[in-house]
Coordinates of C-alpha atoms in Angstrom, one line a residue:
M6 CA 145.8 155.0 139.8
K7 CA 144.2 151.5 139.4
L8 CA 146.0 151.1 136.0
R9 CA 149.3 151.4 137.8
Y10 CA 148.5 148.2 139.7
I11 CA 146.5 146.3 137.1
L12 CA 149.0 146.6 134.2
P13 CA 151.9 144.9 136.0
F14 CA 149.5 142.2 137.4
S15 CA 148.1 141.5 133.9
I16 CA 151.6 141.2 132.5
I17 CA 152.6 138.7 135.2
I18 CA 149.4 136.7 134.5
F19 CA 150.1 136.7 130.8
I20 CA 153.7 135.5 131.3
L21 CA 152.6 132.8 133.7
S22 CA 149.9 131.6 131.3
C23 CA 152.4 131.4 128.4
G24 CA 155.0 129.6 130.5
N25 CA 156.0 125.9 130.5
P26 CA 153.3 123.4 129.7
T27 CA 152.5 120.9 132.4
P28 CA 155.3 118.3 132.6
P29 CA 154.6 115.0 130.8
E30 CA 153.5 112.2 133.0
K31 CA 156.1 109.8 134.1
E32 CA 156.3 106.7 131.8
D33 CA 155.6 103.4 133.4
S34 CA 158.7 101.3 133.5
F35 CA 156.6 98.1 133.6
R36 CA 154.2 96.5 131.2
L37 CA 151.6 93.8 131.9
V38 CA 152.3 90.6 130.0
D39 CA 149.8 87.8 130.7
G40 CA 148.9 89.4 134.0
D41 CA 152.5 89.7 135.2
K42 CA 154.5 92.9 135.4
T43 CA 157.5 92.8 133.0
E44 CA 160.2 95.4 133.3
L45 CA 160.6 97.4 130.1
P46 CA 164.2 97.9 128.8
K47 CA 165.7 101.1 129.8
K48 CA 166.0 103.8 127.1
E49 CA 169.5 104.8 126.5
K50 CA 170.2 108.5 126.8
T51 CA 171.6 109.8 123.6
S52 CA 173.5 113.0 123.8
S53 CA 172.9 115.3 120.9
P54 CA 175.9 115.7 118.7
K55 CA 178.0 118.8 119.3
P56 CA 177.8 121.4 116.6
K57 CA 180.9 121.2 114.3
P58 CA 182.8 124.3 113.6
E59 CA 181.7 126.0 110.4
E60 CA 183.2 124.0 107.5
K61 CA 183.6 125.1 103.9
K62 CA 181.0 123.0 102.3
D63 CA 180.8 124.6 98.9
P64 CA 184.0 126.3 97.8
V65 CA 183.6 129.3 95.6
P66 CA 184.1 128.3 91.9
P67 CA 187.4 129.4 90.4
E68 CA 185.8 131.6 87.7
Q69 CA 183.9 133.5 90.4
L70 CA 187.1 134.0 92.4
E71 CA 188.8 135.3 89.3
K72 CA 186.0 137.8 88.7
A73 CA 186.2 138.9 92.4
K74 CA 190.0 139.5 92.0
E75 CA 189.3 141.6 88.9
I76 CA 186.7 143.7 90.8
I77 CA 189.1 144.2 93.7
A78 CA 191.9 145.3 91.4
S79 CA 189.7 147.7 89.5
V80 CA 188.6 149.6 92.7
S81 CA 190.7 152.6 93.8
E82 CA 191.0 154.1 97.3
A83 CA 189.0 157.1 96.1
D84 CA 186.1 154.8 95.1
I85 CA 186.2 153.1 98.4
T86 CA 186.1 156.3 100.5
A87 CA 183.3 157.7 98.2
V88 CA 180.9 154.9 99.3
N89 CA 179.0 155.2 102.6
A90 CA 179.4 151.5 103.6
K91 CA 177.1 151.8 106.6
D92 CA 174.2 153.1 104.5
K93 CA 174.8 150.4 101.9
Y94 CA 174.8 147.7 104.6
K95 CA 171.6 149.1 106.1
L96 CA 170.0 149.2 102.7
L97 CA 171.0 145.8 101.3
C98 CA 172.3 143.5 104.0
V99 CA 170.6 144.2 107.4
N100 CA 167.3 142.5 106.5
C101 CA 169.0 139.0 106.6
H102 CA 172.3 139.5 108.4
G103 CA 171.0 141.9 111.1
P104 CA 172.4 145.2 112.4
K105 CA 175.4 143.4 114.0
G106 CA 175.8 140.7 111.3
N107 CA 174.5 137.9 113.5
M108 CA 170.8 137.7 112.8
N109 CA 170.9 134.5 110.6
I110 CA 167.6 135.0 108.8
N111 CA 166.9 132.4 106.0
G112 CA 170.3 130.8 106.6
A113 CA 172.3 134.0 106.3
K114 CA 175.8 133.5 107.5
I115 CA 176.9 135.1 110.8
L116 CA 179.2 137.8 109.5
S117 CA 180.7 138.5 112.8
K118 CA 182.2 135.0 112.8
S119 CA 183.0 134.8 109.1
K120 CA 186.5 133.6 108.2
V121 CA 186.3 133.8 104.4
S122 CA 188.8 135.8 102.4
L123 CA 188.2 139.1 100.8
E124 CA 188.0 137.4 97.4
E125 CA 185.5 134.9 98.6
S126 CA 183.4 137.6 100.1
V127 CA 183.3 139.7 97.0
A128 CA 182.5 136.6 94.9
Q129 CA 179.6 135.7 97.2
V130 CA 178.2 139.3 97.2
Y131 CA 178.6 139.7 93.4
H132 CA 177.3 136.2 92.3
G133 CA 175.2 135.3 95.3
K134 CA 175.3 131.9 97.1
G135 CA 172.6 129.6 98.3
M136 CA 169.7 131.8 99.4
M137 CA 171.7 135.0 99.0
T138 CA 170.7 137.3 96.2
P139 CA 173.5 138.2 93.8
F140 CA 174.2 141.9 93.9
K141 CA 175.8 142.1 90.5
G142 CA 175.2 145.6 89.2
L143 CA 173.9 146.9 92.5
M144 CA 177.1 147.5 94.3

């Protein structure tokens, strides 16, 4: 019966102890210069730059795009339906991209917002890009 009351209380104490640190002390806006108070220049507030929409920084090399087109052309509908895509994704992709494609581990792109073409996607999966492992021969 006591555990019923102690556990929520301890969780609350833990959360409160991990909360915000004490606020920093207010800076003095004056400085003593030769015994006189001199007002310090006010710091300008700089707004952080707004994030830019995802740009194509590194285009896929043309030879990789050609290979991707060859791969796409060589795959039949029967080959596509024979593959369990969910299992492949869970096995090979979920560690970095997450179950919903939005985990962004180690710089992994957010797949749910991706606007790359099929050819670019195949080229990136086959040859790899940045931190992404090439899956040539695995898929």
